[in-house]
CSV table of C-alpha atoms in Angstrom, one decimal:
chain,number,residue,atom,x,y,z
A,1422,MET,CA,80.9,-57.8,-100.7
A,1423,SER,CA,81.0,-57.9,-96.9
A,1424,LYS,CA,77.7,-57.2,-95.2
A,1425,SER,CA,79.5,-55.4,-92.4
A,1426,PHE,CA,82.9,-54.1,-93.3
A,1427,CYS,CA,83.2,-50.6,-94.7
A,1428,SER,CA,86.5,-48.9,-95.4
A,1429,LEU,CA,85.0,-45.5,-94.7
A,1430,VAL,CA,85.4,-45.8,-90.9
A,1431,TRP,CA,89.1,-46.3,-91.6
A,1432,ASN,CA,89.6,-43.4,-94.1
A,1433,HIS,CA,86.7,-41.0,-94.0
A,1434,GLN,CA,85.3,-38.3,-91.8
A,1435,TYR,CA,81.9,-36.6,-92.2
A,1436,VAL,CA,80.6,-33.3,-90.8
A,1437,HIS,CA,76.9,-32.8,-91.2
A,1438,THR,CA,75.1,-29.4,-91.8
A,1439,ASN,CA,74.5,-29.0,-88.0
A,1440,GLY,CA,78.1,-29.6,-87.1
A,1441,SER,CA,77.7,-33.2,-85.9
A,1442,PHE,CA,79.8,-36.1,-87.0
A,1443,LYS,CA,78.7,-39.2,-88.8
A,1444,TYR,CA,80.3,-42.2,-90.5
A,1445,CYS,CA,79.2,-41.0,-93.9
A,1446,CYS,CA,76.3,-39.5,-95.9
A,1447,ALA,CA,74.4,-42.8,-96.0
A,1448,THR,CA,73.5,-42.8,-92.3
A,1449,ASN,CA,71.6,-40.6,-90.0
A,1450,ASP,CA,73.3,-41.9,-86.9
A,1451,LYS,CA,75.6,-39.5,-85.2
A,1452,ILE,CA,79.0,-40.4,-83.6
A,1453,LEU,CA,78.5,-40.2,-79.8
A,1454,ASP,CA,80.9,-39.5,-76.9
A,1455,LYS,CA,81.1,-41.7,-73.7
A,1456,LYS,CA,78.0,-40.0,-72.3
A,1457,GLY,CA,76.0,-40.8,-75.4
A,1458,ILE,CA,76.1,-37.1,-76.5
A,1459,PRO,CA,76.8,-36.4,-80.2
A,1460,PHE,CA,80.2,-35.0,-80.9
A,1461,HIS,CA,80.1,-31.5,-82.4
A,1462,ILE,CA,82.7,-29.6,-84.3
A,1463,ASN,CA,82.2,-26.6,-81.9
A,1464,ASN,CA,83.6,-28.6,-78.9
A,1465,SER,CA,85.4,-31.6,-80.3
A,1466,SER,CA,88.7,-32.1,-82.2
A,1467,PHE,CA,88.8,-34.2,-85.3
A,1468,ASP,CA,91.3,-36.5,-83.7
A,1469,SER,CA,89.1,-37.1,-80.6
A,1470,VAL,CA,86.2,-38.1,-82.8
A,1471,TRP,CA,88.3,-40.2,-85.1
A,1472,ASN,CA,89.6,-42.5,-82.3
A,1473,SER,CA,86.6,-42.1,-80.0
A,1474,ASP,CA,85.2,-45.2,-78.2
A,1475,HIS,CA,82.3,-45.1,-80.7
A,1476,MET,CA,84.6,-45.3,-83.7
A,1477,LYS,CA,86.9,-47.9,-82.1
A,1478,ASN,CA,84.0,-50.2,-81.2
A,1479,THR,CA,82.5,-49.8,-84.7
A,1480,ARG,CA,85.8,-50.9,-86.4
A,1481,LEU,CA,86.1,-53.9,-84.1
A,1482,GLU,CA,82.5,-54.9,-84.7
A,1483,MET,CA,83.1,-54.7,-88.5
A,1484,ILE,CA,86.2,-56.8,-88.3
A,1485,LYS,CA,84.2,-59.4,-86.4
A,1486,GLY,CA,81.6,-59.4,-89.2
A,1487,LYS,CA,78.8,-58.0,-87.0
A,1488,THR,CA,76.1,-55.9,-88.6
A,1489,ILE,CA,76.2,-52.2,-87.8
A,1490,PRO,CA,72.7,-50.8,-87.2
A,1491,ALA,CA,73.8,-47.4,-88.6
A,1492,CYS,CA,74.6,-49.1,-92.0
A,1493,VAL,CA,71.0,-50.2,-92.6
A,1494,LYS,CA,70.6,-48.1,-95.7
A,1495,CYS,CA,73.5,-49.8,-97.5
A,1496,ASN,CA,72.3,-53.2,-96.3
A,1497,GLU,CA,68.9,-52.6,-97.8
A,1498,GLN,CA,70.2,-51.3,-101.1
A,1499,GLU,CA,72.5,-54.3,-101.5
A,1500,GLU,CA,69.6,-56.7,-100.7
A,1501,GLN,CA,67.6,-55.1,-103.5
A,1502,GLY,CA,70.5,-55.5,-105.9
A,1503,TYR,CA,71.6,-51.9,-106.0
A,1504,LYS,CA,75.1,-50.5,-105.5
A,1505,SER,CA,75.6,-49.0,-102.1
A,1506,MET,CA,78.0,-46.5,-100.6
A,1507,ARG,CA,79.9,-49.3,-98.8
A,1508,SER,CA,83.5,-49.7,-99.7
A,1509,VAL,CA,85.9,-52.6,-99.0
A,1510,ASP,CA,89.0,-51.1,-100.6
A,1511,ASN,CA,92.2,-52.0,-98.8
A,1512,LYS,CA,90.2,-54.1,-96.3
A,1513,GLU,CA,93.0,-56.4,-95.3
A,1514,ASP,CA,95.5,-53.5,-94.9
A,1515,TYR,CA,93.1,-51.6,-92.7
A,1516,ILE,CA,92.4,-54.6,-90.5
A,1517,ARG,CA,96.1,-55.3,-90.2
A,1518,GLU,CA,96.7,-51.6,-89.2
A,1519,THR,CA,94.0,-51.6,-86.5
A,1520,ASN,CA,95.2,-51.6,-82.9
A,1521,ALA,CA,93.8,-54.0,-80.4
A,1522,ASP,CA,91.4,-51.4,-79.0
A,1523,GLY,CA,90.1,-50.4,-82.4
A,1524,SER,CA,92.1,-47.3,-82.8
A,1525,VAL,CA,94.2,-46.5,-85.8
A,1526,ASN,CA,97.4,-44.5,-86.0
A,1527,HIS,CA,96.6,-42.6,-89.2
A,1528,SER,CA,94.2,-39.7,-89.8
A,1529,PRO,CA,91.5,-39.9,-92.4
A,1530,HIS,CA,92.5,-38.8,-95.9
A,1531,SER,CA,88.9,-38.4,-97.1
A,1532,ALA,CA,86.3,-36.0,-95.8
A,1533,GLU,CA,82.8,-34.7,-96.6
A,1534,ILE,CA,82.0,-31.4,-95.1
A,1535,HIS,CA,78.5,-29.8,-95.2
A,1536,PHE,CA,78.9,-26.0,-94.6
A,1537,GLY,CA,75.7,-25.5,-92.7
A,1538,ASN,CA,72.3,-24.9,-94.3
A,1539,LEU,CA,72.8,-21.4,-95.6
A,1540,CYS,CA,71.5,-21.3,-99.2
A,1541,ASN,CA,70.1,-19.0,-101.8
A,1542,LEU,CA,67.5,-21.3,-103.2
A,1543,LYS,CA,64.3,-23.0,-102.1
A,1544,CYS,CA,64.4,-26.3,-104.1
A,1545,LYS,CA,61.2,-28.3,-104.2
A,1546,MET,CA,62.8,-31.5,-103.1
A,1547,CYS,CA,64.9,-30.0,-100.3
A,1548,SER,CA,64.3,-29.1,-96.7
A,1549,GLN,CA,65.4,-26.4,-94.2
A,1550,ASN,CA,67.9,-28.9,-92.9
A,1551,TYR,CA,69.9,-28.1,-96.1
A,1552,SER,CA,68.4,-24.7,-97.0
A,1553,ASN,CA,67.5,-22.1,-94.4
A,1554,GLN,CA,65.4,-20.3,-97.1
A,1555,ILE,CA,62.8,-23.0,-97.2
A,1556,GLY,CA,61.7,-22.7,-93.6
A,1557,LYS,CA,61.7,-18.9,-93.8
A,1558,GLU,CA,59.4,-19.0,-96.7
A,1559,LEU,CA,57.0,-21.4,-95.1
A,1560,LEU,CA,56.8,-19.3,-91.9
A,1561,GLU,CA,56.2,-16.2,-94.0
A,1562,MET,CA,53.4,-18.0,-95.8
A,1563,GLY,CA,52.0,-19.2,-92.5
A,1564,LYS,CA,51.5,-15.6,-91.3
A,1565,ASP,CA,48.6,-15.2,-93.8
A,1566,ASP,CA,47.4,-18.8,-93.6
A,1567,PRO,CA,48.2,-20.4,-90.2
A,1568,GLU,CA,45.9,-23.3,-91.0
A,1569,TRP,CA,47.8,-24.1,-94.2
A,1570,LEU,CA,51.1,-24.0,-92.3
A,1571,ASN,CA,49.7,-26.3,-89.7
A,1572,TRP,CA,48.7,-28.7,-92.5
A,1573,VAL,CA,52.2,-28.6,-93.9
A,1574,MET,CA,53.7,-29.5,-90.4
A,1575,LYS,CA,51.3,-32.5,-90.1
A,1576,GLN,CA,52.1,-33.6,-93.7
A,1577,SER,CA,55.9,-33.6,-93.1
A,1578,GLY,CA,57.5,-36.2,-95.3
A,1579,ASN,CA,54.7,-35.9,-97.8
A,1580,VAL,CA,55.0,-32.3,-98.8
A,1581,ASN,CA,58.2,-31.3,-97.1
A,1582,ASN,CA,61.2,-33.4,-96.1
A,1583,TRP,CA,61.5,-32.1,-92.6
A,1584,THR,CA,59.5,-29.6,-90.6
A,1585,ASN,CA,60.9,-30.1,-87.1
A,1586,ASN,CA,62.3,-26.6,-86.8
A,1587,LEU,CA,61.4,-24.2,-89.7
A,1588,SER,CA,63.6,-21.4,-88.4
A,1589,VAL,CA,66.8,-23.5,-87.9
A,1590,GLU,CA,70.1,-22.1,-89.2
A,1591,TYR,CA,73.4,-23.8,-88.9
A,1592,LYS,CA,76.3,-21.3,-88.8
A,1593,TRP,CA,79.0,-23.1,-86.8
A,1594,PHE,CA,81.6,-22.2,-89.5
A,1595,LYS,CA,81.1,-18.5,-88.7
A,1596,ASN,CA,83.2,-18.9,-85.6
A,1597,PRO,CA,86.7,-17.9,-86.6
A,1598,LYS,CA,88.4,-20.5,-84.4
A,1599,ILE,CA,86.2,-23.3,-85.7
A,1600,ALA,CA,86.7,-22.2,-89.3
A,1601,HIS,CA,90.5,-22.1,-88.8
A,1602,LYS,CA,90.5,-25.5,-87.1
A,1603,LEU,CA,88.6,-26.9,-90.1
A,1604,VAL,CA,90.8,-25.5,-92.8
A,1605,GLU,CA,94.0,-26.3,-91.0
A,1606,TRP,CA,92.9,-29.9,-90.5
A,1607,ILE,CA,91.9,-30.2,-94.2
A,1608,SER,CA,95.2,-28.7,-95.3
A,1609,LYS,CA,97.3,-31.1,-93.2
A,1610,ASN,CA,95.3,-34.4,-93.6
A,1611,VAL,CA,92.7,-34.5,-96.4
A,1612,THR,CA,93.6,-35.4,-99.9
A,1613,GLU,CA,90.0,-36.3,-101.1
A,1614,LEU,CA,87.5,-33.6,-100.1
A,1615,SER,CA,83.8,-33.2,-100.9
A,1616,ILE,CA,82.1,-29.9,-100.0
A,1617,LEU,CA,78.3,-29.4,-99.8
A,1618,GLY,CA,75.9,-27.1,-98.1
A,1619,GLY,CA,73.5,-25.3,-98.1
A,1620,GLU,CA,75.2,-23.8,-101.1
A,1621,PRO,CA,78.9,-23.6,-100.4
A,1622,THR,CA,79.8,-21.1,-103.1
A,1623,ILE,CA,77.9,-18.3,-101.3
A,1624,ILE,CA,79.8,-18.9,-98.0
A,1625,PRO,CA,83.0,-17.0,-97.7
A,1626,GLU,CA,84.4,-19.4,-95.1
A,1627,PHE,CA,84.3,-22.2,-97.8
A,1628,TRP,CA,86.7,-20.3,-100.0
A,1629,LYS,CA,89.1,-19.9,-97.0
A,1630,ILE,CA,90.0,-23.6,-97.6
A,1631,PHE,CA,91.5,-22.7,-101.0
A,1632,GLU,CA,93.2,-19.6,-99.7
A,1633,HIS,CA,94.7,-21.4,-96.7
A,1634,CYS,CA,95.9,-24.4,-98.7
A,1635,GLU,CA,97.4,-22.2,-101.3
A,1636,GLN,CA,99.3,-20.3,-98.7
A,1637,LYS,CA,100.5,-23.5,-97.1
A,1638,GLY,CA,101.4,-25.1,-100.4
A,1639,THR,CA,99.0,-28.0,-99.9
A,1640,LEU,CA,96.6,-27.5,-102.8
A,1641,THR,CA,98.7,-29.8,-105.0
A,1642,GLY,CA,97.7,-33.4,-104.6
A,1643,LYS,CA,94.2,-32.7,-103.3
A,1644,GLU,CA,91.1,-34.0,-105.1
A,1645,VAL,CA,88.1,-31.7,-104.4
A,1646,THR,CA,84.4,-32.1,-105.3
A,1647,ILE,CA,82.1,-29.1,-105.0
A,1648,VAL,CA,78.3,-29.8,-105.0
A,1649,THR,CA,76.8,-26.6,-106.3
A,1650,ASN,CA,73.6,-25.2,-107.8
A,1651,LEU,CA,75.8,-23.1,-110.1
A,1652,THR,CA,74.1,-19.8,-109.2
A,1653,ASN,CA,77.3,-18.3,-107.8
A,1654,ILE,CA,81.0,-18.4,-108.7
A,1655,ASN,CA,84.4,-17.1,-107.4
A,1656,PRO,CA,86.7,-16.0,-110.3
A,1657,ARG,CA,89.7,-17.0,-108.2
A,1658,VAL,CA,89.0,-20.7,-108.8
A,1659,LYS,CA,90.7,-20.1,-112.2
A,1660,THR,CA,94.0,-20.1,-110.3
A,1661,TRP,CA,93.1,-22.6,-107.6
A,1662,LEU,CA,91.6,-25.5,-109.6
A,1663,PRO,CA,94.5,-26.0,-112.0
A,1664,LYS,CA,96.8,-26.5,-108.9
A,1665,LEU,CA,94.7,-29.5,-107.6
A,1666,GLU,CA,95.4,-33.1,-108.5
A,1667,ASN,CA,91.8,-33.1,-109.8
A,1668,TRP,CA,88.5,-31.3,-109.2
A,1669,THR,CA,84.8,-32.1,-109.8
A,1670,ILE,CA,81.9,-29.7,-110.1
A,1671,TRP,CA,78.8,-31.7,-109.1
A,1672,ALA,CA,76.2,-29.8,-111.0
A,1673,SER,CA,72.7,-29.8,-109.6
A,1674,ILE,CA,70.6,-29.1,-112.7
A,1675,ASP,CA,67.1,-30.6,-112.9
A,1676,GLY,CA,65.6,-29.1,-116.0
A,1677,ILE,CA,66.0,-26.8,-118.9
A,1678,GLY,CA,65.1,-23.1,-118.8
A,1679,GLU,CA,62.0,-22.3,-116.8
A,1680,ARG,CA,61.7,-25.8,-115.5
A,1681,THR,CA,64.9,-25.7,-113.5
A,1682,GLU,CA,64.1,-22.1,-112.4
A,1683,TYR,CA,60.8,-23.5,-111.0
A,1684,ILE,CA,62.2,-26.6,-109.3
A,1685,ARG,CA,65.3,-24.7,-107.9
A,1686,TYR,CA,63.6,-21.4,-107.2
A,1687,PRO,CA,64.7,-18.6,-107.7
A,1688,SER,CA,67.6,-19.7,-109.9
A,1689,ASN,CA,68.3,-18.1,-113.2
A,1690,TRP,CA,68.9,-20.4,-116.2
A,1691,ASN,CA,71.1,-18.1,-118.1
A,1692,LYS,CA,73.3,-17.5,-115.1
A,1693,ILE,CA,73.6,-21.3,-114.6
A,1694,VAL,CA,74.7,-21.8,-118.2
A,1695,GLU,CA,77.2,-18.9,-117.9
A,1696,ASN,CA,78.8,-20.5,-114.8
A,1697,LEU,CA,78.9,-23.9,-116.4
A,1698,ASN,CA,80.8,-22.4,-119.3
A,1699,PHE,CA,83.1,-20.7,-116.9
A,1700,TYR,CA,84.1,-24.2,-115.5
A,1701,LYS,CA,84.3,-25.5,-119.0
A,1702,SER,CA,86.8,-22.8,-119.9
A,1703,ILE,CA,89.0,-24.0,-117.0
A,1704,LEU,CA,88.8,-27.5,-118.3
A,1705,LYS,CA,90.0,-26.4,-121.7
A,1706,GLU,CA,93.0,-24.8,-120.3
A,1707,LYS,CA,94.0,-27.7,-118.1
A,1708,SER,CA,92.2,-31.0,-118.3
A,1709,ASN,CA,92.4,-32.0,-114.6
A,1710,GLY,CA,88.8,-31.6,-113.7
A,1711,LYS,CA,85.3,-32.9,-114.4
A,1712,ILE,CA,81.8,-31.6,-114.6
A,1713,VAL,CA,79.2,-34.2,-113.4
A,1714,PHE,CA,75.5,-33.5,-114.0
A,1715,SER,CA,73.4,-34.7,-111.1
A,1716,PRO,CA,69.7,-34.3,-111.9
A,1717,ALA,CA,67.1,-35.3,-109.2
A,1718,ILE,CA,64.3,-37.0,-111.1
A,1719,SER,CA,60.8,-36.2,-109.9
A,1720,ILE,CA,57.2,-35.8,-111.0
A,1721,LEU,CA,58.2,-32.2,-111.9
A,1722,ASN,CA,60.8,-33.2,-114.5
A,1723,ILE,CA,60.5,-36.9,-115.5
A,1724,ASP,CA,58.7,-35.7,-118.7
A,1725,GLN,CA,61.8,-33.7,-119.6
A,1726,LEU,CA,64.4,-36.3,-118.8
A,1727,ASP,CA,65.3,-37.2,-122.4
A,1728,ASP,CA,65.5,-33.5,-123.3
A,1729,LEU,CA,67.6,-32.6,-120.3
A,1730,LEU,CA,70.1,-35.5,-121.0
A,1731,LEU,CA,70.4,-34.5,-124.6
A,1732,TRP,CA,71.1,-30.9,-123.6
A,1733,GLN,CA,73.8,-32.2,-121.2
A,1734,LEU,CA,75.3,-34.4,-123.9
A,1735,GLU,CA,75.4,-31.4,-126.2
A,1736,PHE,CA,77.2,-29.4,-123.5
A,1737,ALA,CA,79.7,-32.3,-123.1
A,1738,GLU,CA,80.3,-32.0,-126.9
A,1739,GLY,CA,78.5,-35.2,-127.7
A,1740,LYS,CA,80.1,-37.6,-125.3
A,1741,PHE,CA,80.4,-38.3,-121.6
A,1742,ASN,CA,84.0,-38.9,-120.9
A,1743,ASN,CA,86.8,-38.1,-118.3
A,1744,ASN,CA,85.8,-34.4,-118.3
A,1745,TYR,CA,82.0,-34.6,-118.5
A,1746,ASN,CA,79.8,-37.2,-116.8
A,1747,LEU,CA,76.4,-38.0,-115.4
A,1748,SER,CA,75.5,-39.2,-111.9
A,1749,TRP,CA,73.0,-42.0,-111.3
A,1750,MET,CA,69.9,-39.9,-112.1
A,1751,ALA,CA,68.4,-40.5,-108.7
A,1752,GLN,CA,64.7,-40.8,-108.3
A,1753,VAL,CA,63.3,-38.4,-105.7
A,1754,TRP,CA,61.7,-40.3,-102.8
A,1755,TYR,CA,61.0,-37.4,-100.4
A,1756,PRO,CA,58.8,-35.5,-100.1
A,1757,LYS,CA,56.6,-38.3,-101.2
A,1758,MET,CA,54.4,-36.1,-103.4
A,1759,LEU,CA,57.3,-35.5,-105.7
A,1760,ASN,CA,58.0,-39.1,-106.4
A,1761,TYR,CA,56.8,-39.7,-110.0
A,1762,ASP,CA,55.3,-43.1,-108.9
A,1763,VAL,CA,52.5,-41.0,-107.5
A,1764,ALA,CA,51.5,-39.6,-111.0
A,1765,PRO,CA,48.3,-41.1,-112.5
A,1766,ASN,CA,48.8,-44.2,-114.6
A,1767,ASP,CA,47.9,-42.6,-117.9
A,1768,TYR,CA,50.5,-39.8,-117.4
A,1769,ARG,CA,53.3,-42.2,-116.4
A,1770,LEU,CA,52.7,-44.5,-119.3
A,1771,LYS,CA,52.6,-41.6,-121.7
A,1772,ILE,CA,56.0,-40.3,-120.4
A,1773,ALA,CA,57.4,-43.9,-120.5
A,1774,GLU,CA,56.4,-44.0,-124.2
A,1775,LYS,CA,58.1,-40.7,-124.9
A,1776,LEU,CA,61.3,-41.8,-123.2
A,1777,GLU,CA,61.2,-45.2,-125.0
A,1778,LYS,CA,60.9,-43.5,-128.4
A,1779,ASN,CA,63.9,-41.3,-127.7
A,1780,LYS,CA,66.3,-43.8,-126.1
A,1781,HIS,CA,68.0,-44.6,-129.5
A,1782,LYS,CA,69.5,-41.1,-129.2
A,1783,PHE,CA,71.7,-42.4,-126.4
A,1784,ASP,CA,73.0,-45.5,-128.2
A,1785,ASP,CA,76.5,-44.2,-128.1
A,1786,THR,CA,76.5,-43.7,-124.3
A,1787,ASP,CA,77.9,-46.4,-122.0
A,1788,GLU,CA,75.9,-49.3,-120.5
A,1789,GLU,CA,75.6,-47.7,-117.1
A,1790,PHE,CA,74.0,-44.6,-118.5
A,1791,LYS,CA,71.6,-46.7,-120.6
A,1792,ASN,CA,70.7,-48.8,-117.5
A,1793,TYR,CA,69.9,-45.7,-115.5
A,1794,TYR,CA,67.7,-44.3,-118.3
A,1795,ASN,CA,65.9,-47.6,-118.9
A,1796,SER,CA,65.3,-48.1,-115.2
A,1797,HIS,CA,63.2,-44.9,-115.2
A,1798,ILE,CA,61.2,-46.2,-118.2
A,1799,THR,CA,60.6,-49.5,-116.3
A,1800,ASN,CA,59.6,-47.6,-113.1
A,1801,LEU,CA,57.1,-45.5,-115.0
A,1802,GLN,CA,55.4,-48.6,-116.5
A,1803,GLN,CA,54.8,-50.1,-113.0
A,1804,ASP,CA,51.9,-49.2,-110.7
A,1805,LYS,CA,53.5,-49.1,-107.3
A,1806,ILE,CA,51.0,-46.9,-105.4
A,1807,GLU,CA,47.7,-47.9,-103.9
A,1808,ALA,CA,44.7,-45.8,-105.0
A,1809,LYS,CA,44.0,-44.3,-101.6
A,1810,GLU,CA,47.6,-43.2,-101.1
A,1811,ARG,CA,47.9,-41.8,-104.6
A,1812,LYS,CA,44.7,-39.7,-104.2
A,1813,HIS,CA,46.0,-38.3,-100.9
A,1814,LEU,CA,49.5,-37.5,-102.3
A,1815,LEU,CA,48.1,-35.9,-105.5
A,1816,GLU,CA,45.7,-33.8,-103.5
A,1817,SER,CA,48.6,-32.7,-101.3
A,1818,PHE,CA,50.7,-32.0,-104.4
A,1819,VAL,CA,48.0,-29.7,-105.7
A,1820,LYS,CA,47.3,-28.0,-102.4
A,1821,TYR,CA,51.0,-27.3,-101.5
A,1822,ASN,CA,52.2,-26.2,-104.9
A,1823,ASP,CA,49.2,-24.0,-105.8
A,1824,GLN,CA,49.6,-22.2,-102.5
A,1825,GLN,CA,53.4,-21.8,-103.0
A,1826,ASP,CA,53.0,-20.7,-106.6
A,1827,ARG,CA,50.5,-18.0,-105.6
A,1828,PHE,CA,52.8,-16.7,-102.9
A,1829,ARG,CA,55.8,-16.6,-105.2
A,1830,GLY,CA,53.9,-14.9,-108.0
A,1831,LYS,CA,55.9,-16.4,-110.8
A,1832,THR,CA,55.1,-19.3,-113.1
A,1833,THR,CA,53.1,-22.3,-111.9
A,1834,TRP,CA,53.4,-26.1,-112.3
A,1835,ARG,CA,50.1,-26.0,-114.1
A,1836,LYS,CA,51.5,-23.7,-116.9
A,1837,LEU,CA,54.8,-25.5,-117.0
A,1838,ILE,CA,53.5,-29.0,-117.3
A,1839,PRO,CA,49.9,-28.8,-118.7
A,1840,GLU,CA,49.7,-32.5,-119.5
A,1841,LEU,CA,50.5,-33.3,-115.8
A,1842,GLU,CA,47.9,-30.8,-114.7
A,1843,GLN,CA,45.2,-32.3,-117.0
A,1844,SER,CA,46.0,-35.9,-115.9
A,1845,ILE,CA,45.9,-35.0,-112.1
A,1846,THR,CA,42.7,-33.0,-112.5
A,1847,LYS,CA,41.0,-35.8,-114.4
A,1848,TYR,CA,42.2,-38.4,-111.9
A,1849,LEU,CA,41.0,-36.5,-108.8
A,1850,SER,CA,37.6,-35.7,-110.4
A,1851,GLN,CA,37.1,-39.4,-111.0
A,1852,SER,CA,38.4,-40.8,-107.7
């Protein structure tokens, strides 16, 4: 695969939670105007960004085979032998269609839109960049314990992904003109659409996409993916989804019962299952959709990985296929305290043994599934963290979660995962 070329800058447009534009979800670099200022959906048209000098120069650099600094994440993943987000589909066609200045005469047919950071959950592995509720809670906790909040700010990246602005809220889509510009552009140009948040299903402006496209007769032919925590639903999707070319519900479920309610606080397990079955009923009426389970694997649920996957297989009626599938079971890297590499050796090895004993239950799944599952077993068996860093991160894990659990007044990580609690307590007492 080319180390430079990527089809996404020829066919894909990405709007981040804050309203800025990027090449795709794999980069943090924003697309800049001639003055070096990031384009923003509030004051820039999609067309002006699409054929901006920044985009034109990037296409020309890729054609020349030059490395694009913004693509460092994909480069690193490929160097380590992993599959990256990079695509070279239709490479020769795209190069042939590119004008001498790097512009193209077609609009992107693919888009990923993040509808701000308005959310109804405070997930352990998330940040206020994607959920406005997380920062609000931390600020509220800080009223009673300013010293603790100051510690959280200093430990950004270890206990929280991002603490730059805890009160930030991105509501650009609340502007009627901006919302109309967005849905009109999607209706006219986009055939492959991914929607994320925040939590898009609690945002009325998100549903305007379906309403507008239905009115304009453009729902047919579109492929739509909704990344959702499954806490909320709109009954009207029963009429909208069957009209699409295909649809995907990207289901963010990280545990069973109380475990997912703890990780994705304050979700309700019974409601999640009810909403999953709602989408399943649509699939049974017309098989043009897919439910993809997307667990984020961390120290809080690695022990339940086999049980979770068996539950998901049972929901999929015993087999992952065209209508039910599983994502890559991503390991949580940030905040660092949630990476299961941090767990004490005895705990990791015990969980690896449990997963190993149960892997025969997945013999009928495909090779990709088994590779993902086995990779977690292999990771658990390796000691990747130096003792000093492990001690610091485990102390941070205990301090952060104990304080948050007391504030929330519900269940605790200690009660939910007693074997982890015992292992960490023993490790810290001996180190």
